[in-house]
Amino acid sequence: MDNVTHSLVGALLGQMGLKRKTGLAMPTLIIAANIPDIDAGCTVLGTVSLAMRRGITHGPIAMLLLPLALTAVMVWYDRRQTRRGTRPADRLPLRPGWLLALAYIGCLSHPLFDWMNSYGVRLLEPFSHRWFYGDALFIVDPWLLAMLIVGVWFSRKRDKAARGDWRRPARAAFAGIVAYLALNLGISTQAAAQARDLVPGARMVVANPTPVTFWRREVLVRTDSTYGSYDSVPFQALKAVSPIRPIGMEDPRIALRVVHNPEAQAFLFWSRMPLAEVQGDTIVLGDQRFSGIAAGNFRVELKP
């Protein structure tokens, strides 16, 4: 998911009551909810970065070590402010045990929400390069953002007014988000099942979420040699929205050219639904999930 969503998830957890467990609880939750994205710096490498994103910093070693590192930084920061006499008087006492627990909670929320979209996450890296996908949410979901914002805003407003029920809006938002995630997982599962029944020989089916219209899915279907897409709305029949086309990955020139092309190697390592299109002497690689083969960074040209 986008980092605004991750930040708000951390803030919502704090407003549910966790921010009162220790000093620096809220910044710890928000930073922890974002810290696996330290791999975003690799985007300066261009297409090669696709092989690195949502990998090692989202895997089990990172989930173990990043919260420890963050807790150590927070403890150091609090002690530094204490020595300098700049520690805010209204900050709660620092409880390292709770701080570490909150760092783990925030950090673990990150791959959970990343898993919810079709971009996916390599949850077992570096022990396995396998990608995991929930196919349930668009990468920026306005409905999820709205629930997070409303829950955090009303909870903070009540807290500032010294109301005893300040946690309630955040907890209600959390319950709504859990229901929303379950609903979207169900919609994607049903759409994928429809496509498998409709297309004989379907080898891969991805119920790709669409922006804003959370109930609709762009269902991407592949056989061994062809691909196509369908529009899915719950309780309605699938509608074809693109012609059946050849995948094109069987071209023997692809393997020969990829050997000497680090960008293509990274792209194919990352790609879930690779496609190939011949354009003169050039072969263009793309991924079916991302608007065909001409979608920004999600394409690589293999020249002779």
PDB file of C-alpha atoms in Angstrom:
ATOM      1  CA  MET A   1       0.000   0.000   0.000  1.00  0.00           C
ATOM      2  CA  ASP A   2       0.991   3.654  -0.181  1.00  0.00           C
ATOM      3  CA  ASN A   3       2.876   5.145   2.761  1.00  0.00           C
ATOM      4  CA  VAL A   4       0.029   7.457   3.770  1.00  0.00           C
ATOM      5  CA  THR A   5      -2.079   4.350   4.385  1.00  0.00           C
ATOM      6  CA  HIS A   6       0.721   2.651   6.328  1.00  0.00           C
ATOM      7  CA  SER A   7       1.197   5.781   8.467  1.00  0.00           C
ATOM      8  CA  LEU A   8      -2.506   6.003   9.225  1.00  0.00           C
ATOM      9  CA  VAL A   9      -2.596   2.323  10.181  1.00  0.00           C
ATOM     10  CA  GLY A  10       0.109   3.053  12.769  1.00  0.00           C
ATOM     11  CA  ALA A  11      -1.784   6.117  13.983  1.00  0.00           C
ATOM     12  CA  LEU A  12      -5.058   4.178  14.253  1.00  0.00           C
ATOM     13  CA  LEU A  13      -3.389   1.497  16.349  1.00  0.00           C
ATOM     14  CA  GLY A  14      -2.129   4.244  18.639  1.00  0.00           C
ATOM     15  CA  GLN A  15      -5.548   5.848  18.925  1.00  0.00           C
ATOM     16  CA  MET A  16      -7.063   2.499  19.843  1.00  0.00           C
ATOM     17  CA  GLY A  17      -5.233   2.901  23.142  1.00  0.00           C
ATOM     18  CA  LEU A  18      -1.703   1.717  22.429  1.00  0.00           C
ATOM     19  CA  LYS A  19      -0.284   5.246  22.526  1.00  0.00           C
ATOM     20  CA  ARG A  20      -0.813   5.315  26.297  1.00  0.00           C
ATOM     21  CA  LYS A  21       1.359   2.256  26.921  1.00  0.00           C
ATOM     22  CA  THR A  22       4.685   4.101  26.880  1.00  0.00           C
ATOM     23  CA  GLY A  23       6.356   7.336  25.942  1.00  0.00           C
ATOM     24  CA  LEU A  24       7.066   7.722  22.192  1.00  0.00           C
ATOM     25  CA  ALA A  25       4.423   5.106  21.426  1.00  0.00           C
ATOM     26  CA  MET A  26       2.740   7.001  18.579  1.00  0.00           C
ATOM     27  CA  PRO A  27       5.897   7.895  16.624  1.00  0.00           C
ATOM     28  CA  THR A  28       7.145   4.341  17.123  1.00  0.00           C
ATOM     29  CA  LEU A  29       3.936   2.857  15.675  1.00  0.00           C
ATOM     30  CA  ILE A  30       3.928   5.214  12.685  1.00  0.00           C
ATOM     31  CA  ILE A  31       7.620   4.776  11.883  1.00  0.00           C
ATOM     32  CA  ALA A  32       7.409   0.996  12.358  1.00  0.00           C
ATOM     33  CA  ALA A  33       4.430   0.805   9.998  1.00  0.00           C
ATOM     34  CA  ASN A  34       6.609   2.383   7.279  1.00  0.00           C
ATOM     35  CA  ILE A  35      10.113   1.133   8.018  1.00  0.00           C
ATOM     36  CA  PRO A  36      10.054  -1.962   5.744  1.00  0.00           C
ATOM     37  CA  ASP A  37       9.893   0.493   2.836  1.00  0.00           C
ATOM     38  CA  ILE A  38      13.510   1.475   3.406  1.00  0.00           C
ATOM     39  CA  ASP A  39      14.056  -0.563   0.249  1.00  0.00           C
ATOM     40  CA  ALA A  40      12.362   2.246  -1.705  1.00  0.00           C
ATOM     41  CA  GLY A  41      15.770   3.875  -2.042  1.00  0.00           C
ATOM     42  CA  CYS A  42      16.700   1.217  -4.573  1.00  0.00           C
ATOM     43  CA  THR A  43      14.324   2.805  -7.105  1.00  0.00           C
ATOM     44  CA  VAL A  44      17.234   4.980  -8.257  1.00  0.00           C
ATOM     45  CA  LEU A  45      18.397   1.842 -10.047  1.00  0.00           C
ATOM     46  CA  GLY A  46      15.390   1.947 -12.370  1.00  0.00           C
ATOM     47  CA  THR A  47      13.883  -1.318 -13.577  1.00  0.00           C
ATOM     48  CA  VAL A  48      16.560  -3.329 -11.747  1.00  0.00           C
ATOM     49  CA  SER A  49      14.951  -2.171  -8.495  1.00  0.00           C
ATOM     50  CA  LEU A  50      11.910  -4.358  -9.193  1.00  0.00           C
ATOM     51  CA  ALA A  51      13.958  -7.380  -8.088  1.00  0.00           C
ATOM     52  CA  MET A  52      14.614  -5.706  -4.713  1.00  0.00           C
ATOM     53  CA  ARG A  53      11.290  -4.123  -3.822  1.00  0.00           C
ATOM     54  CA  ARG A  54       9.092  -5.775  -1.200  1.00  0.00           C
ATOM     55  CA  GLY A  55      11.736  -8.406  -0.621  1.00  0.00           C
ATOM     56  CA  ILE A  56      14.355  -8.703   2.103  1.00  0.00           C
ATOM     57  CA  THR A  57      13.110  -5.704   4.111  1.00  0.00           C
ATOM     58  CA  HIS A  58       9.657  -7.316   4.204  1.00  0.00           C
ATOM     59  CA  GLY A  59      10.878 -10.808   5.114  1.00  0.00           C
ATOM     60  CA  PRO A  60      11.315 -12.640   8.443  1.00  0.00           C
ATOM     61  CA  ILE A  61      14.851 -11.428   9.196  1.00  0.00           C
ATOM     62  CA  ALA A  62      13.785  -7.811   8.732  1.00  0.00           C
ATOM     63  CA  MET A  63      10.625  -8.378  10.776  1.00  0.00           C
ATOM     64  CA  LEU A  64      12.872  -9.607  13.602  1.00  0.00           C
ATOM     65  CA  LEU A  65      15.623  -6.985  13.417  1.00  0.00           C
ATOM     66  CA  LEU A  66      13.934  -3.757  12.286  1.00  0.00           C
ATOM     67  CA  PRO A  67      11.774  -3.411  15.442  1.00  0.00           C
ATOM     68  CA  LEU A  68      14.843  -4.018  17.609  1.00  0.00           C
ATOM     69  CA  ALA A  69      16.761  -1.303  15.764  1.00  0.00           C
ATOM     70  CA  LEU A  70      13.861   1.136  15.938  1.00  0.00           C
ATOM     71  CA  THR A  71      13.392   0.539  19.672  1.00  0.00           C
ATOM     72  CA  ALA A  72      17.076   1.150  20.280  1.00  0.00           C
ATOM     73  CA  VAL A  73      16.884   4.446  18.387  1.00  0.00           C
ATOM     74  CA  MET A  74      13.814   5.554  20.322  1.00  0.00           C
ATOM     75  CA  VAL A  75      15.386   4.716  23.682  1.00  0.00           C
ATOM     76  CA  TRP A  76      18.546   6.598  22.669  1.00  0.00           C
ATOM     77  CA  TYR A  77      16.483   9.593  21.540  1.00  0.00           C
ATOM     78  CA  ASP A  78      14.535   9.746  24.815  1.00  0.00           C
ATOM     79  CA  ARG A  79      17.701   9.518  26.902  1.00  0.00           C
ATOM     80  CA  ARG A  80      19.429  12.149  24.783  1.00  0.00           C
ATOM     81  CA  GLN A  81      16.556  14.563  25.334  1.00  0.00           C
ATOM     82  CA  THR A  82      16.634  13.800  29.060  1.00  0.00           C
ATOM     83  CA  ARG A  83      20.364  14.583  29.279  1.00  0.00           C
ATOM     84  CA  ARG A  84      19.888  17.851  27.392  1.00  0.00           C
ATOM     85  CA  GLY A  85      16.849  18.872  29.410  1.00  0.00           C
ATOM     86  CA  THR A  86      14.648  19.011  26.299  1.00  0.00           C
ATOM     87  CA  ARG A  87      12.424  16.040  27.044  1.00  0.00           C
ATOM     88  CA  PRO A  88       8.752  17.167  26.990  1.00  0.00           C
ATOM     89  CA  ALA A  89       7.324  17.225  30.509  1.00  0.00           C
ATOM     90  CA  ASP A  90       4.054  15.637  29.395  1.00  0.00           C
ATOM     91  CA  ARG A  91       5.675  12.616  27.717  1.00  0.00           C
ATOM     92  CA  LEU A  92       4.869   9.327  29.431  1.00  0.00           C
ATOM     93  CA  PRO A  93       7.733   7.378  31.019  1.00  0.00           C
ATOM     94  CA  LEU A  94       9.542   5.199  28.509  1.00  0.00           C
ATOM     95  CA  ARG A  95       8.838   1.487  28.911  1.00  0.00           C
ATOM     96  CA  PRO A  96      11.270  -0.351  26.585  1.00  0.00           C
ATOM     97  CA  GLY A  97       9.307  -3.615  26.709  1.00  0.00           C
ATOM     98  CA  TRP A  98       6.130  -1.947  25.489  1.00  0.00           C
ATOM     99  CA  LEU A  99       8.094   0.139  22.997  1.00  0.00           C
ATOM    100  CA  LEU A 100       9.533  -3.037  21.469  1.00  0.00           C
ATOM    101  CA  ALA A 101       6.098  -4.677  21.353  1.00  0.00           C
ATOM    102  CA  LEU A 102       4.634  -1.656  19.557  1.00  0.00           C
ATOM    103  CA  ALA A 103       7.539  -1.632  17.102  1.00  0.00           C
ATOM    104  CA  TYR A 104       6.761  -5.257  16.236  1.00  0.00           C
ATOM    105  CA  ILE A 105       3.028  -4.573  15.894  1.00  0.00           C
ATOM    106  CA  GLY A 106       3.590  -1.606  13.596  1.00  0.00           C
ATOM    107  CA  CYS A 107       6.246  -3.365  11.543  1.00  0.00           C
ATOM    108  CA  LEU A 108       4.154  -6.504  11.024  1.00  0.00           C
ATOM    109  CA  SER A 109       1.192  -4.427   9.856  1.00  0.00           C
ATOM    110  CA  HIS A 110       3.240  -3.350   6.818  1.00  0.00           C
ATOM    111  CA  PRO A 111       3.609  -6.679   4.950  1.00  0.00           C
ATOM    112  CA  LEU A 112       0.037  -7.568   5.924  1.00  0.00           C
ATOM    113  CA  PHE A 113      -1.351  -4.570   4.040  1.00  0.00           C
ATOM    114  CA  ASP A 114       1.155  -4.943   1.192  1.00  0.00           C
ATOM    115  CA  TRP A 115      -0.060  -8.518   0.753  1.00  0.00           C
ATOM    116  CA  MET A 116      -3.598  -7.240   0.178  1.00  0.00           C
ATOM    117  CA  ASN A 117      -2.898  -5.973  -3.372  1.00  0.00           C
ATOM    118  CA  SER A 118      -1.809  -7.693  -6.586  1.00  0.00           C
ATOM    119  CA  TYR A 119       1.690  -6.190  -6.501  1.00  0.00           C
ATOM    120  CA  GLY A 120       2.437  -8.671  -3.752  1.00  0.00           C
ATOM    121  CA  VAL A 121       5.205  -9.164  -1.213  1.00  0.00           C
ATOM    122  CA  ARG A 122       7.988 -11.730  -0.782  1.00  0.00           C
ATOM    123  CA  LEU A 123       7.179 -12.716   2.791  1.00  0.00           C
ATOM    124  CA  LEU A 124       9.908 -15.379   3.095  1.00  0.00           C
ATOM    125  CA  GLU A 125      12.849 -13.514   1.542  1.00  0.00           C
ATOM    126  CA  PRO A 126      15.772 -14.404   1.650  1.00  0.00           C
ATOM    127  CA  PHE A 127      14.799 -18.022   2.349  1.00  0.00           C
ATOM    128  CA  SER A 128      12.390 -18.144  -0.579  1.00  0.00           C
ATOM    129  CA  HIS A 129      11.814 -15.797  -3.528  1.00  0.00           C
ATOM    130  CA  ARG A 130       8.133 -16.706  -3.703  1.00  0.00           C
ATOM    131  CA  TRP A 131       5.679 -13.820  -4.049  1.00  0.00           C
ATOM    132  CA  PHE A 132       2.456 -13.750  -2.017  1.00  0.00           C
ATOM    133  CA  TYR A 133      -0.652 -11.884  -3.225  1.00  0.00           C
ATOM    134  CA  GLY A 134      -4.030 -11.138  -1.643  1.00  0.00           C
ATOM    135  CA  ASP A 135      -5.528  -9.504  -4.783  1.00  0.00           C
ATOM    136  CA  ALA A 136      -8.053  -7.708  -2.582  1.00  0.00           C
ATOM    137  CA  LEU A 137      -7.226  -3.967  -2.578  1.00  0.00           C
ATOM    138  CA  PHE A 138      -6.014  -1.446  -5.114  1.00  0.00           C
ATOM    139  CA  ILE A 139      -2.605  -0.122  -4.094  1.00  0.00           C
ATOM    140  CA  VAL A 140      -4.181   3.220  -3.075  1.00  0.00           C
ATOM    141  CA  ASP A 141      -7.666   2.528  -1.707  1.00  0.00           C
ATOM    142  CA  PRO A 142      -9.709   5.689  -0.991  1.00  0.00           C
ATOM    143  CA  TRP A 143     -12.310   3.815   1.069  1.00  0.00           C
ATOM    144  CA  LEU A 144      -9.648   2.367   3.356  1.00  0.00           C
ATOM    145  CA  LEU A 145      -8.024   5.791   3.622  1.00  0.00           C
ATOM    146  CA  ALA A 146     -11.372   7.363   4.506  1.00  0.00           C
ATOM    147  CA  MET A 147     -11.998   4.894   7.339  1.00  0.00           C
ATOM    148  CA  LEU A 148      -8.498   5.409   8.695  1.00  0.00           C
ATOM    149  CA  ILE A 149      -8.755   9.208   8.567  1.00  0.00           C
ATOM    150  CA  VAL A 150     -12.194   9.301  10.187  1.00  0.00           C
ATOM    151  CA  GLY A 151     -11.165   6.897  12.944  1.00  0.00           C
ATOM    152  CA  VAL A 152      -7.965   8.771  13.771  1.00  0.00           C
ATOM    153  CA  TRP A 153      -9.498  12.250  13.506  1.00  0.00           C
ATOM    154  CA  PHE A 154     -12.535  11.614  15.730  1.00  0.00           C
ATOM    155  CA  SER A 155     -10.466   9.703  18.257  1.00  0.00           C
ATOM    156  CA  ARG A 156      -7.919  12.533  18.512  1.00  0.00           C
ATOM    157  CA  LYS A 157     -10.711  15.107  18.783  1.00  0.00           C
ATOM    158  CA  ARG A 158     -12.279  13.266  21.709  1.00  0.00           C
ATOM    159  CA  ASP A 159      -8.892  12.765  23.347  1.00  0.00           C
ATOM    160  CA  LYS A 160      -8.125  16.487  23.176  1.00  0.00           C
ATOM    161  CA  ALA A 161     -11.510  17.152  24.759  1.00  0.00           C
ATOM    162  CA  ALA A 162     -10.528  14.781  27.591  1.00  0.00           C
ATOM    163  CA  ARG A 163     -13.416  12.431  26.867  1.00  0.00           C
ATOM    164  CA  GLY A 164     -13.167   8.975  28.362  1.00  0.00           C
ATOM    165  CA  ASP A 165     -14.473   7.314  25.196  1.00  0.00           C
ATOM    166  CA  TRP A 166     -11.709   8.653  22.929  1.00  0.00           C
ATOM    167  CA  ARG A 167     -10.635   5.156  21.876  1.00  0.00           C
ATOM    168  CA  ARG A 168     -14.082   4.223  20.569  1.00  0.00           C
ATOM    169  CA  PRO A 169     -13.932   5.870  17.073  1.00  0.00           C
ATOM    170  CA  ALA A 170     -10.562   4.250  16.364  1.00  0.00           C
ATOM    171  CA  ARG A 171     -11.801   0.847  17.480  1.00  0.00           C
ATOM    172  CA  ALA A 172     -14.965   1.223  15.396  1.00  0.00           C
ATOM    173  CA  ALA A 173     -12.840   2.154  12.375  1.00  0.00           C
ATOM    174  CA  PHE A 174     -10.627  -0.879  13.009  1.00  0.00           C
ATOM    175  CA  ALA A 175     -13.664  -3.165  13.069  1.00  0.00           C
ATOM    176  CA  GLY A 176     -14.944  -1.568   9.850  1.00  0.00           C
ATOM    177  CA  ILE A 177     -11.566  -2.052   8.166  1.00  0.00           C
ATOM    178  CA  VAL A 178     -11.423  -5.726   9.137  1.00  0.00           C
ATOM    179  CA  ALA A 179     -14.911  -6.214   7.650  1.00  0.00           C
ATOM    180  CA  TYR A 180     -13.899  -4.273   4.521  1.00  0.00           C
ATOM    181  CA  LEU A 181     -10.797  -6.404   4.005  1.00  0.00           C
ATOM    182  CA  ALA A 182     -12.810  -9.604   4.454  1.00  0.00           C
ATOM    183  CA  LEU A 183     -15.435  -8.361   1.984  1.00  0.00           C
ATOM    184  CA  ASN A 184     -12.813  -7.563  -0.651  1.00  0.00           C
ATOM    185  CA  LEU A 185     -11.088 -10.899  -0.209  1.00  0.00           C
ATOM    186  CA  GLY A 186     -14.463 -12.550  -0.734  1.00  0.00           C
ATOM    187  CA  ILE A 187     -15.195 -10.495  -3.864  1.00  0.00           C
ATOM    188  CA  SER A 188     -11.813 -11.402  -5.375  1.00  0.00           C
ATOM    189  CA  THR A 189     -12.225 -15.094  -4.539  1.00  0.00           C
ATOM    190  CA  GLN A 190     -15.670 -15.197  -6.141  1.00  0.00           C
ATOM    191  CA  ALA A 191     -14.517 -13.344  -9.281  1.00  0.00           C
ATOM    192  CA  ALA A 192     -11.531 -15.660  -9.736  1.00  0.00           C
ATOM    193  CA  ALA A 193     -13.757 -18.730  -9.335  1.00  0.00           C
ATOM    194  CA  GLN A 194     -16.127 -17.382 -12.011  1.00  0.00           C
ATOM    195  CA  ALA A 195     -13.247 -16.935 -14.434  1.00  0.00           C
ATOM    196  CA  ARG A 196     -11.916 -20.450 -13.867  1.00  0.00           C
ATOM    197  CA  ASP A 197     -15.360 -21.842 -14.629  1.00  0.00           C
ATOM    198  CA  LEU A 198     -15.669 -19.693 -17.768  1.00  0.00           C
ATOM    199  CA  VAL A 199     -12.246 -20.203 -19.354  1.00  0.00           C
ATOM    200  CA  PRO A 200     -11.217 -23.795 -20.122  1.00  0.00           C
ATOM    201  CA  GLY A 201      -7.543 -24.413 -19.418  1.00  0.00           C
ATOM    202  CA  ALA A 202      -7.108 -21.300 -17.258  1.00  0.00           C
ATOM    203  CA  ARG A 203      -3.653 -21.648 -15.696  1.00  0.00           C
ATOM    204  CA  MET A 204      -3.601 -18.372 -13.783  1.00  0.00           C
ATOM    205  CA  VAL A 205      -6.410 -16.057 -12.707  1.00  0.00           C
ATOM    206  CA  VAL A 206      -5.906 -12.713 -10.956  1.00  0.00           C
ATOM    207  CA  ALA A 207      -8.915 -10.710  -9.774  1.00  0.00           C
ATOM    208  CA  ASN A 208      -7.189  -7.339 -10.030  1.00  0.00           C
ATOM    209  CA  PRO A 209      -8.845  -4.658  -7.828  1.00  0.00           C
ATOM    210  CA  THR A 210      -9.794  -1.395  -9.506  1.00  0.00           C
ATOM    211  CA  PRO A 211      -9.468   2.146  -8.046  1.00  0.00           C
ATOM    212  CA  VAL A 212     -12.517   3.665  -6.284  1.00  0.00           C
ATOM    213  CA  THR A 213     -14.983   0.953  -7.417  1.00  0.00           C
ATOM    214  CA  PHE A 214     -13.883  -1.570  -4.799  1.00  0.00           C
ATOM    215  CA  TRP A 215     -16.649  -4.020  -5.762  1.00  0.00           C
ATOM    216  CA  ARG A 216     -15.403  -4.338  -9.350  1.00  0.00           C
ATOM    217  CA  ARG A 217     -12.560  -6.544 -10.527  1.00  0.00           C
ATOM    218  CA  GLU A 218     -10.502  -6.609 -13.697  1.00  0.00           C
ATOM    219  CA  VAL A 219     -10.124 -10.371 -13.946  1.00  0.00           C
ATOM    220  CA  LEU A 220      -6.922 -11.327 -15.733  1.00  0.00           C
ATOM    221  CA  VAL A 221      -6.849 -14.848 -17.157  1.00  0.00           C
ATOM    222  CA  ARG A 222      -4.016 -16.859 -18.699  1.00  0.00           C
ATOM    223  CA  THR A 223      -3.843 -20.258 -20.330  1.00  0.00           C
ATOM    224  CA  ASP A 224      -0.532 -21.852 -21.306  1.00  0.00           C
ATOM    225  CA  SER A 225      -0.289 -19.656 -24.408  1.00  0.00           C
ATOM    226  CA  THR A 226      -2.958 -16.917 -24.328  1.00  0.00           C
ATOM    227  CA  TYR A 227      -4.266 -14.171 -22.074  1.00  0.00           C
ATOM    228  CA  GLY A 228      -7.351 -11.986 -21.795  1.00  0.00           C
ATOM    229  CA  SER A 229      -9.310  -9.904 -19.303  1.00  0.00           C
ATOM    230  CA  TYR A 230     -12.878  -9.687 -18.041  1.00  0.00           C
ATOM    231  CA  ASP A 231     -14.919  -7.173 -16.080  1.00  0.00           C
ATOM    232  CA  SER A 232     -16.427  -8.599 -12.908  1.00  0.00           C
ATOM    233  CA  VAL A 233     -19.228  -7.222 -10.747  1.00  0.00           C
ATOM    234  CA  PRO A 234     -20.674  -9.352  -7.924  1.00  0.00           C
ATOM    235  CA  PHE A 235     -23.742 -11.404  -8.877  1.00  0.00           C
ATOM    236  CA  GLN A 236     -23.298 -10.650 -12.585  1.00  0.00           C
ATOM    237  CA  ALA A 237     -21.766 -12.650 -15.418  1.00  0.00           C
ATOM    238  CA  LEU A 238     -18.220 -11.816 -16.478  1.00  0.00           C
ATOM    239  CA  LYS A 239     -17.872  -9.520 -19.482  1.00  0.00           C
ATOM    240  CA  ALA A 240     -14.916  -9.805 -21.847  1.00  0.00           C
ATOM    241  CA  VAL A 241     -13.072  -6.470 -22.153  1.00  0.00           C
ATOM    242  CA  SER A 242     -10.085  -7.488 -24.279  1.00  0.00           C
ATOM    243  CA  PRO A 243      -9.518  -9.979 -27.080  1.00  0.00           C
ATOM    244  CA  ILE A 244      -7.637 -13.203 -26.437  1.00  0.00           C
ATOM    245  CA  ARG A 245      -3.988 -12.650 -27.348  1.00  0.00           C
ATOM    246  CA  PRO A 246      -0.830 -14.770 -27.373  1.00  0.00           C
ATOM    247  CA  ILE A 247       1.410 -14.394 -24.321  1.00  0.00           C
ATOM    248  CA  GLY A 248       4.462 -14.427 -26.553  1.00  0.00           C
ATOM    249  CA  MET A 249       6.947 -15.668 -23.948  1.00  0.00           C
ATOM    250  CA  GLU A 250       7.764 -18.797 -25.967  1.00  0.00           C
ATOM    251  CA  ASP A 251       9.913 -16.774 -28.406  1.00  0.00           C
ATOM    252  CA  PRO A 252      13.413 -18.380 -28.188  1.00  0.00           C
ATOM    253  CA  ARG A 253      15.078 -14.979 -28.681  1.00  0.00           C
ATOM    254  CA  ILE A 254      13.879 -13.860 -25.232  1.00  0.00           C
ATOM    255  CA  ALA A 255      16.124 -16.281 -23.303  1.00  0.00           C
ATOM    256  CA  LEU A 256      19.124 -15.375 -25.459  1.00  0.00           C
ATOM    257  CA  ARG A 257      18.687 -11.633 -24.952  1.00  0.00           C
ATOM    258  CA  VAL A 258      17.818 -11.793 -21.259  1.00  0.00           C
ATOM    259  CA  VAL A 259      21.196 -13.411 -20.475  1.00  0.00           C
ATOM    260  CA  HIS A 260      22.966 -10.114 -21.220  1.00  0.00           C
ATOM    261  CA  ASN A 261      20.290  -7.763 -19.884  1.00  0.00           C
ATOM    262  CA  PRO A 262      20.235  -7.192 -16.070  1.00  0.00           C
ATOM    263  CA  GLU A 263      17.061  -5.093 -16.340  1.00  0.00           C
ATOM    264  CA  ALA A 264      15.226  -7.917 -18.093  1.00  0.00           C
ATOM    265  CA  GLN A 265      16.466 -10.451 -15.540  1.00  0.00           C
ATOM    266  CA  ALA A 266      15.192  -8.273 -12.688  1.00  0.00           C
ATOM    267  CA  PHE A 267      11.894  -7.680 -14.486  1.00  0.00           C
ATOM    268  CA  LEU A 268      11.228 -11.380 -15.057  1.00  0.00           C
ATOM    269  CA  PHE A 269      12.194 -12.183 -11.462  1.00  0.00           C
ATOM    270  CA  TRP A 270       9.579  -9.646 -10.334  1.00  0.00           C
ATOM    271  CA  SER A 271       6.854 -10.241 -12.916  1.00  0.00           C
ATOM    272  CA  ARG A 272       3.861 -12.350 -12.020  1.00  0.00           C
ATOM    273  CA  MET A 273       2.213 -12.308 -15.455  1.00  0.00           C
ATOM    274  CA  PRO A 274       4.934 -11.636 -18.059  1.00  0.00           C
ATOM    275  CA  LEU A 275       4.043 -10.823 -21.656  1.00  0.00           C
ATOM    276  CA  ALA A 276       6.112 -10.321 -24.761  1.00  0.00           C
ATOM    277  CA  GLU A 277       5.309  -8.343 -27.897  1.00  0.00           C
ATOM    278  CA  VAL A 278       7.465  -8.192 -31.012  1.00  0.00           C
ATOM    279  CA  GLN A 279       7.965  -4.680 -32.385  1.00  0.00           C
ATOM    280  CA  GLY A 280      10.217  -4.973 -35.394  1.00  0.00           C
ATOM    281  CA  ASP A 281      13.548  -6.351 -34.176  1.00  0.00           C
ATOM    282  CA  THR A 282      12.716  -5.408 -30.568  1.00  0.00           C
ATOM    283  CA  ILE A 283      10.866  -7.603 -28.083  1.00  0.00           C
ATOM    284  CA  VAL A 284       9.006  -5.652 -25.388  1.00  0.00           C
ATOM    285  CA  LEU A 285       8.411  -7.389 -22.072  1.00  0.00           C
ATOM    286  CA  GLY A 286       5.503  -6.305 -19.885  1.00  0.00           C
ATOM    287  CA  ASP A 287       3.239  -7.512 -17.115  1.00  0.00           C
ATOM    288  CA  GLN A 288      -0.460  -8.169 -17.629  1.00  0.00           C
ATOM    289  CA  ARG A 289      -1.394  -6.614 -14.276  1.00  0.00           C
ATOM    290  CA  PHE A 290      -0.217  -3.128 -15.156  1.00  0.00           C
ATOM    291  CA  SER A 291      -2.149  -1.684 -18.109  1.00  0.00           C
ATOM    292  CA  GLY A 292      -0.549  -3.756 -20.812  1.00  0.00           C
ATOM    293  CA  ILE A 293       3.051  -3.642 -21.846  1.00  0.00           C
ATOM    294  CA  ALA A 294       3.416   0.131 -22.144  1.00  0.00           C
ATOM    295  CA  ALA A 295       3.068   1.039 -18.486  1.00  0.00           C
ATOM    296  CA  GLY A 296       5.973   3.221 -17.394  1.00  0.00           C
ATOM    297  CA  ASN A 297       8.627   1.283 -15.514  1.00  0.00           C
ATOM    298  CA  PHE A 298       6.741  -1.967 -15.955  1.00  0.00           C
ATOM    299  CA  ARG A 299       8.273  -2.737 -19.329  1.00  0.00           C
ATOM    300  CA  VAL A 300      11.674  -3.694 -20.727  1.00  0.00           C
ATOM    301  CA  GLU A 301      12.884  -3.596 -24.307  1.00  0.00           C
ATOM    302  CA  LEU A 302      15.025  -6.476 -25.545  1.00  0.00           C
ATOM    303  CA  LYS A 303      17.005  -5.264 -28.508  1.00  0.00           C
ATOM    304  CA  PRO A 304      19.102  -7.461 -30.857  1.00  0.00           C
TER     305      PRO A 304
END
